[in-house]
Amino acid sequence: MALANVFETPAPGFNFDNAGRNAALKGLFDGGKTPKPMKTGTTIAGVVFKDGVVLGADTRATSGEVVADKMCAKIHYISPNIYCCGAGTAADTEKTTDLLSSNLTIYSLNSGRNPRVVMAVNILQDMLYRYHGQIGANLILGGVDCTGSHLYTVGPYGSVNKVPYLSMGSGDLAALGILEDGFKPDLELEPAKELVRAAIQAGIMNDLGSGNNIDICVITKQGVDYIRPYRESQFKDKRKTKYKYPPGATPILTEKVVPLKLEVVQETVQKMETA
Amino acid sequence: IVPVAGFSPQGAYGVQDSLRSGFTSVKNELLPSHPLELSEKNFQLNQDKMNFSTLRNIQGLHAPLKLQMEYRAARQVIQRLPFLQSSNLALDTLRNSDESIGFEDVLNDPAHSEVMGEPHMMVEYKLGLL
C-alpha cells in the first residue's frame, strides 16, 4: 500500500512515455493527424578549394506545406575552425550540432588544442548510430585543421563519407549536377564561391523545399568568413518590423484645452531628518 | 517478438495509475512501444560490459575487477538520504563522462524533476521498516 509513495526518479535522457501513450490512443481517435515536425527541406552544399572549404545553404524551413522560417540559419558553428550545415529535422540538427560544439569546446579547453574535423565526425557518428536513425540529421561538416581542409557528410544512421564536394537535402540532386559539372581540384576562392552559389541556386530553383536567400561560409587557415546572406532572393518582401511614426507625422486639425479644477483638500508637511 | 519484463503498470498493487502514468494497453505492458526504448534502457550497462570485457582481454582479470569495485563504491552514496538527488560526481569521473555532454545531461535531468518521493516513506523503505 505504501509502496505507491516510494518514488523512483526517471532515468535521465530520452523519455519514451509518450510513445506508449500514442500506441494506447491509436485506435481511439480515427483520422487524427499528428503535427509534422519542422523539417528543413533543404539544399546544402560544400566544396574543398585550394586554401580551405566553402559551405553553402539556402534559408527556407518548411513545416509540411507551409514555409515556417524564411531566414533559417542552416550553417551551424561547431568550433572556430569547423562549421556544419544541417538538413533534415530542424530541431535535431540544431541540438546535435550544439552538443557536438559543447563536447569539442570541452576537449579544446582540456587539451589546449584546436579540435580536428575527424574528431567532430567520430563524435557525431557515435551519437547518431546510438539512436539508429531516429534523430533525423543529415549533416555536412567542413573545416580546416592542422592536417588540412576536410569535408565530410554524416547521415542519420551514422554513415560517413569523405569527399571533395558534396550536397545534401531535398535539393541535393539539382545541386550535385552543378557541382559535378563545375568542380576542379584546387579551385581559387572566387570560382569556388561562385560554384557553391550556383549549386544552391539550382537547388532553390528546382526543389520546392528550398528557397529564399543563400548563405555562404568560407573557412580558411586564416579564419572564417560567414556571409549571411550571400545572395538575397529577388522576391524578398520589404516588411517594416517597426511601425513607429516620427512626432509631427499626424497633422493637427483642432485644439481645445480644458483646465482641470483642483481643490487643495489636505496639506501635510513632513520634515526630513537631515543630520 | 519476445515480451520483456519491466513494462508492467507502475501503480500500487500493479494496477495502472491512470492519473500519473497515463493510459493502458496490454501491448504496451509486454512490448516496448518505441524501437529505441530497450536499447536506451540498457545502453549504459552494455557499454560498461563491453569496456570491461575489452579491458579483461587486454590487461587481465584484475583490472576490470578493481574498476568494478570502485564503481560500486562510488555508486553507493552512503551519506545521502534516499529522497535527495545525488550528482554522482565520483561515478562520472570514474566513467570519464564528466568531460562529455550527451542527451542524458540535457533532457530529463533528475535534478530538475518536478516530483519527489515522500521523504518519510522513502527513509522507512530504505531502512526496511515499511
mmCIF file of C-alpha atoms in Angstrom:
data_model
loop_
_atom_site.group_PDB
_atom_site.id
_atom_site.type_symbol
_atom_site.label_atom_id
_atom_site.label_comp_id
_atom_site.label_asym_id
_atom_site.label_seq_id
_atom_site.Cartn_x
_atom_site.Cartn_y
_atom_site.Cartn_z
ATOM 1 C CA MET A 1 0.000 0.000 0.000
ATOM 2 C CA ALA A 2 2.655 2.436 0.997
ATOM 3 C CA LEU A 3 4.838 1.278 -1.903
ATOM 4 C CA ALA A 4 2.919 3.746 -4.036
ATOM 5 C CA ASN A 5 4.872 6.523 -2.344
ATOM 6 C CA VAL A 6 8.287 5.049 -2.953
ATOM 7 C CA PHE A 7 9.299 7.076 -5.921
ATOM 8 C CA GLU A 8 11.994 6.269 -8.449
ATOM 9 C CA THR A 9 13.253 9.225 -10.445
ATOM 10 C CA PRO A 10 13.070 8.512 -14.181
ATOM 11 C CA ALA A 11 16.407 7.884 -15.865
ATOM 12 C CA PRO A 12 17.985 10.966 -17.474
ATOM 13 C CA GLY A 13 17.894 11.228 -21.237
ATOM 14 C CA PHE A 14 15.062 10.432 -23.591
ATOM 15 C CA ASN A 15 11.690 9.586 -22.115
ATOM 16 C CA PHE A 16 9.521 7.206 -24.151
ATOM 17 C CA ASP A 17 6.274 7.568 -22.194
ATOM 18 C CA ASN A 18 4.580 9.440 -24.999
ATOM 19 C CA ALA A 19 5.264 6.597 -27.430
ATOM 20 C CA GLY A 20 3.319 4.326 -25.095
ATOM 21 C CA ARG A 21 0.528 6.886 -24.848
ATOM 22 C CA ASN A 22 0.352 7.211 -28.632
ATOM 23 C CA ALA A 23 0.186 3.459 -29.037
ATOM 24 C CA ALA A 24 -2.596 3.264 -26.447
ATOM 25 C CA LEU A 25 -4.555 6.063 -28.141
ATOM 26 C CA LYS A 26 -4.081 4.713 -31.643
ATOM 27 C CA GLY A 27 -7.407 3.013 -32.055
ATOM 28 C CA LEU A 28 -9.417 5.627 -30.177
ATOM 29 C CA PHE A 29 -9.309 8.675 -32.448
ATOM 30 C CA ASP A 30 -9.565 7.714 -36.112
ATOM 31 C CA GLY A 31 -8.302 10.070 -38.747
ATOM 32 C CA GLY A 32 -6.422 12.200 -36.224
ATOM 33 C CA LYS A 33 -3.453 13.838 -37.934
ATOM 34 C CA THR A 34 -0.267 14.176 -35.944
ATOM 35 C CA PRO A 35 1.504 17.536 -36.282
ATOM 36 C CA LYS A 36 4.534 17.378 -38.556
ATOM 37 C CA PRO A 37 7.939 18.322 -37.149
ATOM 38 C CA MET A 38 9.568 21.313 -38.792
ATOM 39 C CA LYS A 39 11.908 19.902 -41.428
ATOM 40 C CA THR A 40 14.451 21.819 -43.354
ATOM 41 C CA GLY A 41 13.682 20.557 -46.871
ATOM 42 C CA THR A 42 16.935 21.945 -47.937
ATOM 43 C CA THR A 43 19.782 22.367 -50.291
ATOM 44 C CA ILE A 44 23.179 22.385 -48.634
ATOM 45 C CA ALA A 45 26.495 22.042 -50.442
ATOM 46 C CA GLY A 46 30.205 22.128 -49.698
ATOM 47 C CA VAL A 47 33.355 22.359 -51.778
ATOM 48 C CA VAL A 48 37.009 21.969 -50.855
ATOM 49 C CA PHE A 49 39.113 24.593 -52.615
ATOM 50 C CA LYS A 50 42.789 25.466 -52.596
ATOM 51 C CA ASP A 51 43.020 27.218 -49.217
ATOM 52 C CA GLY A 52 40.089 25.705 -47.354
ATOM 53 C CA VAL A 53 36.398 24.854 -47.511
ATOM 54 C CA VAL A 54 33.321 26.723 -48.772
ATOM 55 C CA LEU A 55 29.943 25.722 -47.324
ATOM 56 C CA GLY A 56 26.636 26.957 -48.693
ATOM 57 C CA ALA A 57 22.988 26.607 -47.706
ATOM 58 C CA ASP A 58 19.576 28.019 -48.540
ATOM 59 C CA THR A 59 17.442 29.565 -45.786
ATOM 60 C CA ARG A 60 13.984 28.012 -46.003
ATOM 61 C CA ALA A 61 12.479 25.833 -43.274
ATOM 62 C CA THR A 62 9.196 24.073 -44.108
ATOM 63 C CA SER A 63 6.598 22.543 -41.835
ATOM 64 C CA GLY A 64 4.500 20.317 -44.041
ATOM 65 C CA GLU A 65 3.400 22.534 -46.937
ATOM 66 C CA VAL A 66 3.971 25.853 -45.208
ATOM 67 C CA VAL A 67 7.219 27.797 -45.066
ATOM 68 C CA ALA A 68 7.920 28.033 -41.360
ATOM 69 C CA ASP A 69 11.047 30.176 -41.434
ATOM 70 C CA LYS A 70 12.311 32.317 -44.309
ATOM 71 C CA MET A 71 15.619 33.270 -42.739
ATOM 72 C CA CYS A 72 16.627 29.993 -41.133
ATOM 73 C CA ALA A 73 20.351 29.684 -40.332
ATOM 74 C CA LYS A 74 21.452 26.274 -41.509
ATOM 75 C CA ILE A 75 25.191 26.722 -41.172
ATOM 76 C CA HIS A 76 25.944 25.981 -37.517
ATOM 77 C CA TYR A 77 29.057 26.873 -35.582
ATOM 78 C CA ILE A 78 30.923 23.894 -34.200
ATOM 79 C CA SER A 79 34.314 25.339 -33.330
ATOM 80 C CA PRO A 80 36.361 28.323 -34.589
ATOM 81 C CA ASN A 81 37.683 26.225 -37.457
ATOM 82 C CA ILE A 82 34.757 23.865 -38.118
ATOM 83 C CA TYR A 83 31.260 24.684 -39.365
ATOM 84 C CA CYS A 84 28.405 22.310 -40.104
ATOM 85 C CA CYS A 85 25.435 22.535 -42.487
ATOM 86 C CA GLY A 86 22.364 20.625 -41.376
ATOM 87 C CA ALA A 87 19.489 19.127 -43.350
ATOM 88 C CA GLY A 88 16.614 17.050 -42.002
ATOM 89 C CA THR A 89 14.511 17.738 -38.924
ATOM 90 C CA ALA A 90 15.391 21.275 -37.802
ATOM 91 C CA ALA A 91 15.353 20.599 -34.041
ATOM 92 C CA ASP A 92 17.517 17.503 -34.438
ATOM 93 C CA THR A 93 20.210 19.258 -36.460
ATOM 94 C CA GLU A 94 20.238 22.218 -34.032
ATOM 95 C CA LYS A 95 20.527 20.114 -30.898
ATOM 96 C CA THR A 96 23.021 17.634 -32.303
ATOM 97 C CA THR A 97 25.331 20.373 -33.562
ATOM 98 C CA ASP A 98 25.006 22.195 -30.225
ATOM 99 C CA LEU A 99 26.014 19.084 -28.301
ATOM 100 C CA LEU A 100 28.878 18.465 -30.711
ATOM 101 C CA SER A 101 30.087 22.036 -30.303
ATOM 102 C CA SER A 102 29.957 21.751 -26.490
ATOM 103 C CA ASN A 103 31.892 18.495 -26.499
ATOM 104 C CA LEU A 104 34.593 19.912 -28.762
ATOM 105 C CA THR A 105 34.858 23.055 -26.619
ATOM 106 C CA ILE A 106 35.399 20.921 -23.508
ATOM 107 C CA TYR A 107 38.056 18.980 -25.373
ATOM 108 C CA SER A 108 39.886 22.078 -26.582
ATOM 109 C CA LEU A 109 39.749 23.635 -23.103
ATOM 110 C CA ASN A 110 41.173 20.454 -21.610
ATOM 111 C CA SER A 111 43.954 19.911 -24.113
ATOM 112 C CA GLY A 112 44.644 23.463 -25.305
ATOM 113 C CA ARG A 113 44.375 22.408 -28.967
ATOM 114 C CA ASN A 114 42.051 23.247 -31.802
ATOM 115 C CA PRO A 115 39.730 20.314 -32.487
ATOM 116 C CA ARG A 116 40.126 18.350 -35.711
ATOM 117 C CA VAL A 117 37.347 17.621 -38.157
ATOM 118 C CA VAL A 118 37.772 13.840 -37.722
ATOM 119 C CA MET A 119 37.010 14.225 -34.023
ATOM 120 C CA ALA A 120 33.749 16.006 -34.775
ATOM 121 C CA VAL A 121 32.868 13.315 -37.301
ATOM 122 C CA ASN A 122 33.576 10.498 -34.855
ATOM 123 C CA ILE A 123 31.524 12.067 -32.073
ATOM 124 C CA LEU A 124 28.618 12.597 -34.471
ATOM 125 C CA GLN A 125 28.865 9.099 -35.850
ATOM 126 C CA ASP A 126 28.740 7.526 -32.383
ATOM 127 C CA MET A 127 25.864 9.726 -31.289
ATOM 128 C CA LEU A 128 23.747 9.142 -34.399
ATOM 129 C CA TYR A 129 24.396 5.401 -34.578
ATOM 130 C CA ARG A 130 23.320 5.016 -30.973
ATOM 131 C CA TYR A 131 19.853 6.321 -31.880
ATOM 132 C CA HIS A 132 19.515 4.174 -35.005
ATOM 133 C CA GLY A 133 18.401 6.930 -37.330
ATOM 134 C CA GLN A 134 15.602 8.221 -35.094
ATOM 135 C CA ILE A 135 17.438 11.535 -34.944
ATOM 136 C CA GLY A 136 16.881 12.900 -38.441
ATOM 137 C CA ALA A 137 20.068 14.847 -39.057
ATOM 138 C CA ASN A 138 21.891 14.867 -42.411
ATOM 139 C CA LEU A 139 24.992 16.948 -41.828
ATOM 140 C CA ILE A 140 27.823 18.316 -43.932
ATOM 141 C CA LEU A 141 30.868 19.063 -41.790
ATOM 142 C CA GLY A 142 33.631 21.212 -43.169
ATOM 143 C CA GLY A 143 36.710 22.633 -41.551
ATOM 144 C CA VAL A 144 40.392 23.434 -41.678
ATOM 145 C CA ASP A 145 42.728 21.996 -39.062
ATOM 146 C CA CYS A 146 46.420 21.221 -38.691
ATOM 147 C CA THR A 147 46.133 18.281 -41.106
ATOM 148 C CA GLY A 148 44.483 20.261 -43.904
ATOM 149 C CA SER A 149 40.987 21.071 -45.153
ATOM 150 C CA HIS A 150 38.332 18.375 -44.912
ATOM 151 C CA LEU A 151 34.723 17.925 -45.957
ATOM 152 C CA TYR A 152 32.631 15.093 -44.513
ATOM 153 C CA THR A 153 28.998 14.104 -44.664
ATOM 154 C CA VAL A 154 27.255 12.235 -41.833
ATOM 155 C CA GLY A 155 23.907 10.528 -42.437
ATOM 156 C CA PRO A 156 21.162 9.965 -39.846
ATOM 157 C CA TYR A 157 22.149 6.334 -39.316
ATOM 158 C CA GLY A 158 25.776 7.240 -38.711
ATOM 159 C CA SER A 159 27.218 6.718 -42.216
ATOM 160 C CA VAL A 160 30.211 8.876 -43.063
ATOM 161 C CA ASN A 161 31.621 9.948 -46.422
ATOM 162 C CA LYS A 162 34.741 11.996 -47.070
ATOM 163 C CA VAL A 163 34.595 13.734 -50.465
ATOM 164 C CA PRO A 164 35.914 16.947 -52.033
ATOM 165 C CA TYR A 165 32.436 18.251 -52.982
ATOM 166 C CA LEU A 166 29.039 17.399 -51.538
ATOM 167 C CA SER A 167 25.428 18.285 -51.420
ATOM 168 C CA MET A 168 22.631 17.061 -49.144
ATOM 169 C CA GLY A 169 18.986 17.703 -48.533
ATOM 170 C CA SER A 170 15.942 17.505 -50.760
ATOM 171 C CA GLY A 171 17.617 19.663 -53.424
ATOM 172 C CA ASP A 172 20.820 17.645 -53.444
ATOM 173 C CA LEU A 173 20.387 16.138 -56.912
ATOM 174 C CA ALA A 174 19.961 19.533 -58.542
ATOM 175 C CA ALA A 175 22.945 20.962 -56.671
ATOM 176 C CA LEU A 176 25.070 17.885 -57.334
ATOM 177 C CA GLY A 177 24.592 18.296 -61.093
ATOM 178 C CA ILE A 178 26.124 21.770 -60.970
ATOM 179 C CA LEU A 179 28.924 20.597 -58.671
ATOM 180 C CA GLU A 180 29.791 17.609 -60.888
ATOM 181 C CA ASP A 181 29.962 19.868 -63.886
ATOM 182 C CA GLY A 182 31.979 22.710 -62.402
ATOM 183 C CA PHE A 183 34.268 21.131 -59.816
ATOM 184 C CA LYS A 184 38.022 21.069 -60.372
ATOM 185 C CA PRO A 185 40.627 20.238 -57.726
ATOM 186 C CA ASP A 186 42.433 23.289 -56.243
ATOM 187 C CA LEU A 187 39.935 25.970 -57.202
ATOM 188 C CA GLU A 188 40.558 29.614 -56.264
ATOM 189 C CA LEU A 189 38.344 31.372 -53.723
ATOM 190 C CA GLU A 190 36.074 33.349 -56.055
ATOM 191 C CA PRO A 191 35.337 30.494 -58.504
ATOM 192 C CA ALA A 192 34.676 28.196 -55.511
ATOM 193 C CA LYS A 193 32.173 30.644 -54.005
ATOM 194 C CA GLU A 194 30.540 31.076 -57.389
ATOM 195 C CA LEU A 195 30.284 27.291 -57.838
ATOM 196 C CA VAL A 196 28.606 26.803 -54.467
ATOM 197 C CA ARG A 197 26.266 29.700 -55.130
ATOM 198 C CA ALA A 198 25.263 28.231 -58.480
ATOM 199 C CA ALA A 199 24.701 24.823 -56.869
ATOM 200 C CA ILE A 200 22.430 26.239 -54.150
ATOM 201 C CA GLN A 201 20.657 28.357 -56.771
ATOM 202 C CA ALA A 202 19.909 25.201 -58.775
ATOM 203 C CA GLY A 203 18.511 23.593 -55.628
ATOM 204 C CA ILE A 204 16.334 26.652 -54.917
ATOM 205 C CA MET A 205 15.003 26.803 -58.461
ATOM 206 C CA ASN A 206 14.244 23.118 -58.854
ATOM 207 C CA ASP A 207 13.170 21.997 -55.379
ATOM 208 C CA LEU A 208 10.056 23.112 -53.511
ATOM 209 C CA GLY A 209 11.614 22.624 -50.112
ATOM 210 C CA SER A 210 14.459 25.090 -50.704
ATOM 211 C CA GLY A 211 14.235 28.782 -51.256
ATOM 212 C CA ASN A 212 14.795 32.351 -50.132
ATOM 213 C CA ASN A 213 18.366 33.510 -49.548
ATOM 214 C CA ILE A 214 21.733 31.813 -49.963
ATOM 215 C CA ASP A 215 24.216 31.748 -47.064
ATOM 216 C CA ILE A 216 27.893 31.072 -47.641
ATOM 217 C CA CYS A 217 30.622 30.249 -45.135
ATOM 218 C CA VAL A 218 34.291 30.305 -46.183
ATOM 219 C CA ILE A 219 36.714 28.562 -43.813
ATOM 220 C CA THR A 220 40.436 29.014 -44.313
ATOM 221 C CA LYS A 221 43.509 28.681 -42.137
ATOM 222 C CA GLN A 222 43.385 32.441 -41.517
ATOM 223 C CA GLY A 223 39.820 32.456 -40.308
ATOM 224 C CA VAL A 224 36.158 32.167 -41.126
ATOM 225 C CA ASP A 225 34.032 34.415 -43.333
ATOM 226 C CA TYR A 226 30.350 33.786 -42.614
ATOM 227 C CA ILE A 227 28.397 35.703 -45.244
ATOM 228 C CA ARG A 228 24.741 35.797 -44.407
ATOM 229 C CA PRO A 229 23.063 36.415 -46.805
ATOM 230 C CA TYR A 230 25.387 35.998 -49.757
ATOM 231 C CA ARG A 231 22.598 36.431 -52.262
ATOM 232 C CA GLU A 232 19.170 37.701 -51.348
ATOM 233 C CA SER A 233 16.126 36.338 -53.081
ATOM 234 C CA GLN A 234 14.683 38.897 -55.519
ATOM 235 C CA PHE A 235 11.221 38.139 -54.148
ATOM 236 C CA LYS A 236 12.073 39.288 -50.643
ATOM 237 C CA ASP A 237 9.255 41.396 -49.179
ATOM 238 C CA LYS A 238 10.065 44.779 -47.760
ATOM 239 C CA ARG A 239 8.178 44.487 -44.494
ATOM 240 C CA LYS A 240 8.943 47.013 -41.821
ATOM 241 C CA THR A 241 9.223 45.425 -38.413
ATOM 242 C CA LYS A 242 8.916 48.736 -36.541
ATOM 243 C CA TYR A 243 5.903 50.918 -37.126
ATOM 244 C CA LYS A 244 6.913 53.921 -35.057
ATOM 245 C CA TYR A 245 5.950 57.241 -36.606
ATOM 246 C CA PRO A 246 8.107 60.343 -36.031
ATOM 247 C CA PRO A 247 6.478 63.061 -33.902
ATOM 248 C CA GLY A 248 4.628 65.575 -36.081
ATOM 249 C CA ALA A 249 3.654 62.993 -38.718
ATOM 250 C CA THR A 250 -0.040 63.394 -37.958
ATOM 251 C CA PRO A 251 -1.464 66.870 -38.822
ATOM 252 C CA ILE A 252 -3.435 68.557 -36.007
ATOM 253 C CA LEU A 253 -6.875 69.829 -37.142
ATOM 254 C CA THR A 254 -8.300 71.485 -33.971
ATOM 255 C CA GLU A 255 -7.080 72.015 -30.451
ATOM 256 C CA LYS A 256 -9.222 72.511 -27.311
ATOM 257 C CA VAL A 257 -7.713 72.976 -23.867
ATOM 258 C CA VAL A 258 -9.910 72.362 -20.766
ATOM 259 C CA PRO A 259 -8.102 73.120 -17.482
ATOM 260 C CA LEU A 260 -8.911 70.699 -14.676
ATOM 261 C CA LYS A 261 -10.175 72.402 -11.479
ATOM 262 C CA LEU A 262 -8.291 71.044 -8.493
ATOM 263 C CA GLU A 263 -9.008 71.994 -4.851
ATOM 264 C CA VAL A 264 -6.475 71.573 -2.112
ATOM 265 C CA VAL A 265 -8.238 69.293 0.393
ATOM 266 C CA GLN A 266 -5.469 68.468 2.852
ATOM 267 C CA GLU A 267 -1.886 69.574 3.211
ATOM 268 C CA THR A 268 0.631 67.744 5.416
ATOM 269 C CA VAL A 269 4.257 68.719 5.806
ATOM 270 C CA GLN A 270 6.707 66.049 6.894
ATOM 271 C CA LYS A 271 10.126 67.281 7.897
ATOM 272 C CA MET A 272 13.049 65.240 6.647
ATOM 273 C CA GLU A 273 15.741 64.334 9.103
ATOM 274 C CA THR A 274 18.943 65.775 7.676
ATOM 275 C CA ALA A 275 21.651 65.038 10.176
ATOM 276 C CA ILE B 1 8.855 -10.832 -30.725
ATOM 277 C CA VAL B 2 9.767 -11.673 -27.160
ATOM 278 C CA PRO B 3 7.903 -9.981 -24.290
ATOM 279 C CA VAL B 4 10.176 -8.016 -21.981
ATOM 280 C CA ALA B 5 9.961 -7.554 -18.230
ATOM 281 C CA GLY B 6 9.811 -4.127 -16.679
ATOM 282 C CA PHE B 7 6.864 -2.696 -18.553
ATOM 283 C CA SER B 8 4.145 -3.760 -16.113
ATOM 284 C CA PRO B 9 1.999 -0.966 -14.581
ATOM 285 C CA GLN B 10 3.827 1.107 -12.006
ATOM 286 C CA GLY B 11 0.963 1.950 -9.657
ATOM 287 C CA ALA B 12 0.104 0.349 -6.308
ATOM 288 C CA TYR B 13 -0.584 -3.430 -6.386
ATOM 289 C CA GLY B 14 0.410 -3.489 -10.041
ATOM 290 C CA VAL B 15 -2.731 -1.598 -11.076
ATOM 291 C CA GLN B 16 -2.192 1.154 -13.621
ATOM 292 C CA ASP B 17 -2.297 4.609 -12.075
ATOM 293 C CA SER B 18 -4.035 6.486 -14.896
ATOM 294 C CA LEU B 19 -3.541 9.890 -13.345
ATOM 295 C CA ARG B 20 0.218 9.605 -13.052
ATOM 296 C CA SER B 21 1.235 7.136 -15.727
ATOM 297 C CA GLY B 22 -1.374 7.553 -18.447
ATOM 298 C CA PHE B 23 -3.496 5.154 -20.447
ATOM 299 C CA THR B 24 -3.029 1.394 -20.522
ATOM 300 C CA SER B 25 -2.919 -1.073 -23.301
ATOM 301 C CA VAL B 26 -1.949 -4.725 -22.976
ATOM 302 C CA LYS B 27 0.515 -4.401 -25.842
ATOM 303 C CA ASN B 28 2.368 -1.621 -24.012
ATOM 304 C CA GLU B 29 2.890 -3.833 -20.988
ATOM 305 C CA LEU B 30 4.502 -6.647 -22.922
ATOM 306 C CA LEU B 31 6.494 -4.933 -25.641
ATOM 307 C CA PRO B 32 8.268 -1.595 -25.833
ATOM 308 C CA SER B 33 6.318 0.847 -27.995
ATOM 309 C CA HIS B 34 9.345 2.715 -29.276
ATOM 310 C CA PRO B 35 12.168 0.946 -31.144
ATOM 311 C CA LEU B 36 14.783 2.713 -29.034
ATOM 312 C CA GLU B 37 13.223 2.066 -25.633
ATOM 313 C CA LEU B 38 15.035 -1.205 -24.908
ATOM 314 C CA SER B 39 18.387 -0.211 -26.312
ATOM 315 C CA GLU B 40 18.350 3.079 -24.388
ATOM 316 C CA LYS B 41 17.359 1.421 -21.106
ATOM 317 C CA ASN B 42 20.343 -0.905 -21.300
ATOM 318 C CA PHE B 43 22.771 1.387 -23.067
ATOM 319 C CA GLN B 44 25.000 2.275 -20.120
ATOM 320 C CA LEU B 45 25.053 -1.330 -18.917
ATOM 321 C CA ASN B 46 26.033 -2.635 -22.328
ATOM 322 C CA GLN B 47 28.750 -0.026 -22.748
ATOM 323 C CA ASP B 48 30.187 -0.952 -19.366
ATOM 324 C CA LYS B 49 30.068 -4.668 -20.175
ATOM 325 C CA MET B 50 31.833 -4.081 -23.469
ATOM 326 C CA ASN B 51 34.514 -1.915 -21.891
ATOM 327 C CA PHE B 52 35.139 -4.345 -19.061
ATOM 328 C CA SER B 53 35.426 -7.307 -21.378
ATOM 329 C CA THR B 54 37.898 -5.449 -23.614
ATOM 330 C CA LEU B 55 39.884 -4.471 -20.536
ATOM 331 C CA ARG B 56 39.894 -8.066 -19.344
ATOM 332 C CA ASN B 57 41.200 -9.266 -22.690
ATOM 333 C CA ILE B 58 43.957 -6.672 -22.776
ATOM 334 C CA GLN B 59 45.067 -6.335 -19.179
ATOM 335 C CA GLY B 60 43.855 -9.480 -17.444
ATOM 336 C CA LEU B 61 41.098 -10.193 -14.943
ATOM 337 C CA HIS B 62 42.294 -7.973 -12.125
ATOM 338 C CA ALA B 63 41.826 -4.688 -13.995
ATOM 339 C CA PRO B 64 38.022 -4.897 -14.527
ATOM 340 C CA LEU B 65 37.549 -6.426 -11.070
ATOM 341 C CA LYS B 66 39.265 -3.496 -9.400
ATOM 342 C CA LEU B 67 37.371 -0.994 -11.525
ATOM 343 C CA GLN B 68 34.041 -2.608 -10.759
ATOM 344 C CA MET B 69 34.806 -2.418 -7.069
ATOM 345 C CA GLU B 70 35.452 1.305 -7.450
ATOM 346 C CA TYR B 71 32.226 1.765 -9.424
ATOM 347 C CA ARG B 72 30.276 0.037 -6.700
ATOM 348 C CA ALA B 73 31.846 2.193 -4.029
ATOM 349 C CA ALA B 74 31.091 5.386 -5.979
ATOM 350 C CA ARG B 75 27.513 4.341 -6.626
ATOM 351 C CA GLN B 76 26.640 3.725 -3.003
ATOM 352 C CA VAL B 77 26.427 7.359 -1.851
ATOM 353 C CA ILE B 78 26.064 6.354 1.782
ATOM 354 C CA GLN B 79 25.622 9.754 3.353
ATOM 355 C CA ARG B 80 22.728 10.959 1.268
ATOM 356 C CA LEU B 81 19.073 10.491 2.248
ATOM 357 C CA PRO B 82 17.148 8.343 -0.236
ATOM 358 C CA PHE B 83 14.762 11.013 -1.495
ATOM 359 C CA LEU B 84 17.502 13.525 -2.336
ATOM 360 C CA GLN B 85 19.177 13.597 -5.722
ATOM 361 C CA SER B 86 22.868 12.934 -5.990
ATOM 362 C CA SER B 87 25.036 14.417 -8.704
ATOM 363 C CA ASN B 88 27.031 11.159 -8.957
ATOM 364 C CA LEU B 89 30.239 13.123 -9.474
ATOM 365 C CA ALA B 90 32.528 10.294 -8.374
ATOM 366 C CA LEU B 91 30.826 7.847 -10.724
ATOM 367 C CA ASP B 92 31.038 10.333 -13.608
ATOM 368 C CA THR B 93 34.726 10.889 -13.007
ATOM 369 C CA LEU B 94 35.402 7.140 -12.983
ATOM 370 C CA ARG B 95 33.498 6.679 -16.199
ATOM 371 C CA ASN B 96 35.069 9.743 -17.863
ATOM 372 C CA SER B 97 31.615 11.064 -18.631
ATOM 373 C CA ASP B 98 32.364 14.280 -16.735
ATOM 374 C CA GLU B 99 34.141 15.582 -19.845
ATOM 375 C CA SER B 100 31.404 14.967 -22.373
ATOM 376 C CA ILE B 101 27.842 16.201 -22.817
ATOM 377 C CA GLY B 102 25.120 13.990 -24.207
ATOM 378 C CA PHE B 103 21.357 13.926 -24.283
ATOM 379 C CA GLU B 104 21.248 12.492 -20.787
ATOM 380 C CA ASP B 105 22.691 15.731 -19.403
ATOM 381 C CA VAL B 106 20.257 17.944 -21.240
ATOM 382 C CA LEU B 107 16.965 16.065 -21.279
ATOM 383 C CA ASN B 108 15.032 14.914 -18.241
ATOM 384 C CA ASP B 109 17.696 15.883 -15.726
ATOM 385 C CA PRO B 110 16.767 14.178 -12.417
ATOM 386 C CA ALA B 111 17.930 17.296 -10.550
ATOM 387 C CA HIS B 112 15.086 19.217 -12.258
ATOM 388 C CA SER B 113 12.451 16.570 -11.631
ATOM 389 C CA GLU B 114 9.081 18.087 -10.707
ATOM 390 C CA VAL B 115 8.030 15.248 -8.427
ATOM 391 C CA MET B 116 9.711 13.851 -5.388
ATOM 392 C CA GLY B 117 9.156 10.784 -3.269
ATOM 393 C CA GLU B 118 7.528 11.273 0.107
ATOM 394 C CA PRO B 119 10.546 11.663 2.454
ATOM 395 C CA HIS B 120 9.308 9.665 5.437
ATOM 396 C CA MET B 121 8.138 6.766 3.284
ATOM 397 C CA MET B 122 11.397 6.673 1.358
ATOM 398 C CA VAL B 123 13.516 6.575 4.517
ATOM 399 C CA GLU B 124 11.298 3.894 6.059
ATOM 400 C CA TYR B 125 11.518 1.861 2.861
ATOM 401 C CA LYS B 126 15.284 2.138 2.861
ATOM 402 C CA LEU B 127 15.548 1.087 6.490
ATOM 403 C CA GLY B 128 13.206 -1.834 5.878
ATOM 404 C CA LEU B 129 10.596 -0.560 8.332
ATOM 405 C CA LEU B 130 7.748 -0.482 5.778
#
